[in-house]
Amino acid sequence: MNIQKAVGKFCTKLKSLRLPKRKSPRCLQANRSRKRIVIAACCCLMTGMFAVAGINGWVMHSTTERILAPEQAAAADDYDCIIVLGCLVKDDGTPSDMLRDRLDRGIALYQQNVAPKILMSGDHGQPEYDEVNAMKQYAMDAGVPSEDIFMDHAGFSTYETMYRAKEVFGAERVLVVTQEYHLYRAVYIAQQLGMQADGVTSDYHSYYGQGKRDFREVLARCKDFVMCIAQPEPTYLGETVSLAGSGDITNDQIATAAQIP
């Protein structure tokens, strides 16, 4: 009797259990589609990460031997010009710490007779913001003659600076000055655009926010890698300017369609 009662209770409980509903074919197809999308997204992400890493590695590796110590650059002494790349100018018109270090290095190399001219390249697209005149004034205050300082008022980016250095100013062999994180890309662009280029770092100090700059530079190298393949013209070109003449020809200009360089 006890066995019969136990079996009866088990059967009653078994009947009361609800078996899970089978998913409809439409739900199963939706789940499969979601899985495919996730897998495809992961594959694209991994491919993109490998591409970014590969491009950055190539840009840095291909230019490492062109990054020189100041003494090595001084021994070459056959450059057309020293290109000092612009960056932030303070509200009072004086160079930021990073820009001042670039200028100090460029001036020191000029004083060692590494090149007969300095090309100051930066943003002067608006009257109220002027990197290049601040750069030139700083160099003149350090004793560099005005006629040996050229200004590129339309150096809105590293790519545009190098493009214009070759096509507007006729430079063929250049020495680029900027901080190390930036220098690999600058030298790479110059080489890809047909110039012989070396670089000297200007890292006299550490700089606040460098981690963010390093991250942005990874993306910038990828962008300019593509730019060097496509080689679009810069925002402005304008008439050619000979580095053999006086840099004063570039004085008091603003980078507009009507006034270039």
Coordinates of C-alpha atoms in Angstrom, one line a residue:
M1 CA 0.0 0.0 0.0
N2 CA 2.7 2.4 0.9
I3 CA 4.4 1.8 -2.5
Q4 CA 1.1 2.4 -4.3
K5 CA 0.6 5.7 -2.4
A6 CA 4.1 6.8 -3.3
V7 CA 3.7 6.0 -6.9
G8 CA 0.4 7.8 -7.0
K9 CA 1.9 11.0 -5.5
F10 CA 4.8 10.9 -7.9
C11 CA 2.4 10.6 -10.9
T12 CA 0.3 13.5 -9.5
K13 CA 3.4 15.7 -9.2
L14 CA 4.6 14.7 -12.7
K15 CA 1.3 15.7 -14.2
S16 CA 1.4 19.1 -12.5
L17 CA 4.9 19.9 -13.9
R18 CA 4.9 22.2 -17.0
L19 CA 7.3 21.4 -19.6
P20 CA 9.1 24.4 -21.1
K21 CA 7.7 25.7 -24.3
R22 CA 9.8 25.1 -27.3
K23 CA 11.0 28.3 -29.0
S24 CA 9.4 29.1 -32.3
P25 CA 11.5 29.0 -35.4
R26 CA 11.3 32.8 -35.7
C27 CA 12.9 33.2 -32.2
L28 CA 15.6 30.7 -33.0
Q29 CA 16.4 32.5 -36.2
A30 CA 16.5 35.9 -34.4
N31 CA 19.0 34.4 -31.8
R32 CA 21.2 33.1 -34.6
S33 CA 21.2 36.5 -36.3
R34 CA 22.2 38.2 -33.1
K35 CA 25.0 35.8 -32.6
R36 CA 26.2 36.4 -36.1
I37 CA 26.1 40.2 -35.6
V38 CA 28.1 39.9 -32.4
I39 CA 30.7 37.6 -34.0
A40 CA 31.0 39.9 -37.0
A41 CA 31.4 43.0 -34.7
C42 CA 34.1 41.2 -32.7
C43 CA 36.0 40.3 -35.9
C44 CA 35.8 43.8 -37.2
L45 CA 37.0 45.2 -33.8
M46 CA 39.9 42.8 -33.8
T47 CA 40.8 43.5 -37.4
G48 CA 40.7 47.3 -36.7
M49 CA 42.9 46.9 -33.6
F50 CA 45.5 44.9 -35.6
A51 CA 45.4 47.5 -38.4
V52 CA 45.9 50.3 -36.0
A53 CA 48.8 48.5 -34.2
G54 CA 50.4 47.6 -37.5
I55 CA 50.2 51.1 -39.0
N56 CA 51.6 52.6 -35.8
G57 CA 54.4 50.1 -35.7
W58 CA 55.3 50.7 -39.3
V59 CA 55.3 54.5 -39.0
M60 CA 57.6 54.4 -36.0
H61 CA 59.8 51.6 -37.2
S62 CA 60.3 53.1 -40.7
T63 CA 61.5 56.5 -39.2
T64 CA 63.4 55.4 -36.1
E65 CA 66.8 55.7 -37.8
R66 CA 65.9 59.2 -39.0
I67 CA 65.5 60.5 -35.4
L68 CA 68.9 62.0 -34.7
A69 CA 70.7 63.4 -31.7
P70 CA 71.5 67.1 -32.0
E71 CA 75.1 66.3 -32.5
Q72 CA 74.3 63.9 -35.4
A73 CA 72.2 66.6 -37.1
A74 CA 75.0 69.2 -36.6
A75 CA 77.4 66.9 -38.4
A76 CA 75.1 66.7 -41.4
D77 CA 74.8 70.5 -42.0
D78 CA 73.3 70.2 -45.5
Y79 CA 69.6 70.8 -44.8
D80 CA 67.6 73.4 -46.7
C81 CA 65.9 74.5 -43.5
I82 CA 64.8 73.5 -40.0
I83 CA 61.1 73.1 -39.7
V84 CA 59.7 74.0 -36.3
L85 CA 56.1 72.7 -35.9
G86 CA 53.7 75.1 -34.2
C87 CA 51.3 74.4 -31.3
L88 CA 49.5 76.3 -28.7
V89 CA 50.2 80.0 -28.2
K90 CA 48.9 81.5 -24.9
D91 CA 46.3 84.3 -24.8
D92 CA 49.1 86.9 -24.2
G93 CA 50.8 85.9 -27.4
T94 CA 53.7 84.0 -25.9
P95 CA 54.5 80.3 -26.7
S96 CA 53.2 77.5 -24.5
D97 CA 55.8 75.4 -22.7
M98 CA 55.7 72.7 -25.5
L99 CA 56.1 75.3 -28.2
R100 CA 58.9 77.1 -26.4
D101 CA 60.9 73.9 -26.2
R102 CA 60.5 73.3 -29.9
L103 CA 61.7 76.8 -30.6
D104 CA 64.6 76.5 -28.2
R105 CA 65.8 73.3 -30.0
G106 CA 65.3 74.8 -33.5
I107 CA 67.2 78.0 -32.5
A108 CA 70.0 76.0 -31.0
L109 CA 70.4 73.9 -34.2
Y110 CA 70.3 77.1 -36.4
Q111 CA 73.1 78.6 -34.2
Q112 CA 75.1 75.4 -34.8
N113 CA 74.8 76.1 -38.6
V114 CA 72.8 73.0 -39.2
A115 CA 70.7 74.9 -41.8
P116 CA 70.7 78.5 -43.1
K117 CA 66.9 79.0 -42.6
I118 CA 64.2 78.2 -40.1
L119 CA 60.6 77.6 -41.3
M120 CA 58.1 78.3 -38.6
S121 CA 54.9 76.5 -39.5
G122 CA 51.6 76.9 -37.6
D123 CA 48.0 78.2 -37.5
H124 CA 47.4 81.8 -38.5
G125 CA 44.0 81.3 -40.2
Q126 CA 42.3 84.0 -38.0
P127 CA 43.6 87.4 -37.0
E128 CA 43.0 86.8 -33.3
Y129 CA 45.1 83.6 -33.2
D130 CA 48.6 83.7 -34.6
E131 CA 51.2 81.0 -33.9
V132 CA 53.8 81.8 -36.5
N133 CA 54.4 85.5 -35.6
A134 CA 54.8 84.5 -32.0
M135 CA 57.3 81.9 -33.1
K136 CA 59.2 84.3 -35.2
Q137 CA 59.3 87.0 -32.6
Y138 CA 60.7 84.4 -30.0
A139 CA 63.5 83.4 -32.4
M140 CA 64.3 87.0 -33.2
D141 CA 64.5 87.8 -29.5
A142 CA 67.0 85.0 -29.3
G143 CA 69.2 86.6 -32.0
V144 CA 68.1 84.9 -35.2
P145 CA 68.0 87.4 -38.0
S146 CA 64.5 88.1 -39.4
E147 CA 65.5 87.4 -42.9
D148 CA 66.5 83.8 -41.9
I149 CA 63.0 83.1 -40.5
F150 CA 60.2 82.0 -42.9
M151 CA 56.6 81.7 -41.7
D152 CA 54.1 79.3 -43.1
H153 CA 50.8 80.8 -42.0
A154 CA 48.7 77.9 -43.3
G155 CA 50.4 75.0 -41.5
F156 CA 47.1 73.9 -40.1
S157 CA 48.2 70.3 -39.6
T158 CA 51.4 68.2 -39.8
Y159 CA 50.4 66.9 -43.2
E160 CA 49.7 70.4 -44.6
T161 CA 53.0 71.7 -43.1
M162 CA 55.0 69.1 -44.9
Y163 CA 53.1 69.4 -48.2
R164 CA 53.6 73.1 -48.3
A165 CA 57.2 72.9 -47.2
K166 CA 57.9 70.9 -50.4
E167 CA 55.4 72.5 -52.9
V168 CA 55.4 76.1 -51.7
F169 CA 58.8 76.6 -50.2
G170 CA 60.7 74.1 -52.4
A171 CA 62.4 72.3 -49.6
E172 CA 64.0 69.0 -50.5
R173 CA 66.1 68.1 -47.4
V174 CA 64.7 69.2 -44.0
L175 CA 65.3 68.8 -40.3
V176 CA 62.1 68.6 -38.3
V177 CA 61.8 69.7 -34.7
T178 CA 59.0 68.7 -32.4
Q179 CA 58.5 66.4 -29.4
E180 CA 59.3 62.7 -29.8
Y181 CA 55.7 61.4 -29.7
H182 CA 55.0 63.7 -32.7
L183 CA 58.3 63.4 -34.6
Y184 CA 57.8 59.9 -36.0
R185 CA 54.7 61.0 -37.9
A186 CA 56.1 64.3 -39.0
V187 CA 59.2 62.6 -40.5
Y188 CA 57.1 59.9 -42.0
I189 CA 54.9 62.4 -43.8
A190 CA 57.8 64.4 -45.1
Q191 CA 59.4 61.2 -46.5
Q192 CA 56.2 60.0 -48.1
L193 CA 55.8 63.4 -49.8
G194 CA 59.2 63.1 -51.4
M195 CA 61.5 65.0 -49.1
Q196 CA 64.6 63.8 -47.4
A197 CA 63.8 64.3 -43.8
D198 CA 65.5 63.8 -40.4
G199 CA 64.2 64.8 -37.0
V200 CA 65.5 66.0 -33.6
T201 CA 63.4 65.8 -30.5
S202 CA 62.6 68.8 -28.3
D203 CA 61.6 67.0 -25.0
Y204 CA 63.3 69.3 -22.6
H205 CA 60.5 68.7 -20.0
S206 CA 57.6 66.5 -19.3
Y207 CA 54.2 67.9 -20.3
Y208 CA 50.8 67.8 -18.6
G209 CA 48.3 65.6 -20.4
Q210 CA 50.9 63.7 -22.3
G211 CA 48.9 60.4 -21.9
K212 CA 46.0 61.9 -23.9
R213 CA 48.4 63.2 -26.6
D214 CA 50.0 59.8 -26.9
F215 CA 46.5 58.2 -27.4
R216 CA 45.5 60.8 -30.0
E217 CA 48.8 60.4 -31.8
V218 CA 48.0 56.7 -32.4
L219 CA 44.9 57.7 -34.3
A220 CA 46.7 60.6 -36.0
R221 CA 49.4 58.2 -37.4
C222 CA 46.6 56.1 -38.9
K223 CA 44.9 59.1 -40.4
D224 CA 48.1 60.5 -41.9
F225 CA 49.1 57.1 -43.2
V226 CA 46.0 57.2 -45.3
M227 CA 46.6 60.8 -46.2
C228 CA 50.0 60.0 -47.5
I229 CA 48.5 57.4 -49.8
A230 CA 45.8 59.7 -51.2
Q231 CA 48.0 62.9 -51.0
P232 CA 45.2 65.5 -51.2
E233 CA 46.2 69.1 -51.6
P234 CA 46.3 71.2 -48.4
T235 CA 43.7 73.9 -47.6
Y236 CA 45.9 76.5 -49.3
L237 CA 48.8 76.4 -51.7
G238 CA 49.5 79.8 -53.2
E239 CA 52.6 81.2 -54.9
T240 CA 56.0 79.6 -54.3
V241 CA 58.5 81.2 -52.0
S242 CA 62.2 80.5 -52.3
L243 CA 64.1 79.6 -49.2
A244 CA 67.2 81.1 -50.8
G245 CA 65.7 84.6 -50.4
S246 CA 64.6 86.6 -47.4
G247 CA 62.1 85.3 -44.9
D248 CA 60.7 88.8 -44.5
I249 CA 58.6 88.1 -47.7
T250 CA 56.3 86.0 -45.4
N251 CA 55.8 88.7 -42.8
D252 CA 52.4 90.0 -41.8
Q253 CA 50.3 87.5 -43.7
I254 CA 47.1 85.8 -42.7
A255 CA 46.2 82.4 -44.1
T256 CA 43.3 83.2 -46.4
A257 CA 42.5 82.3 -49.9
A258 CA 43.7 85.8 -51.0
Q259 CA 46.9 85.9 -49.0
I260 CA 49.2 82.9 -49.0
P261 CA 51.7 81.9 -47.9

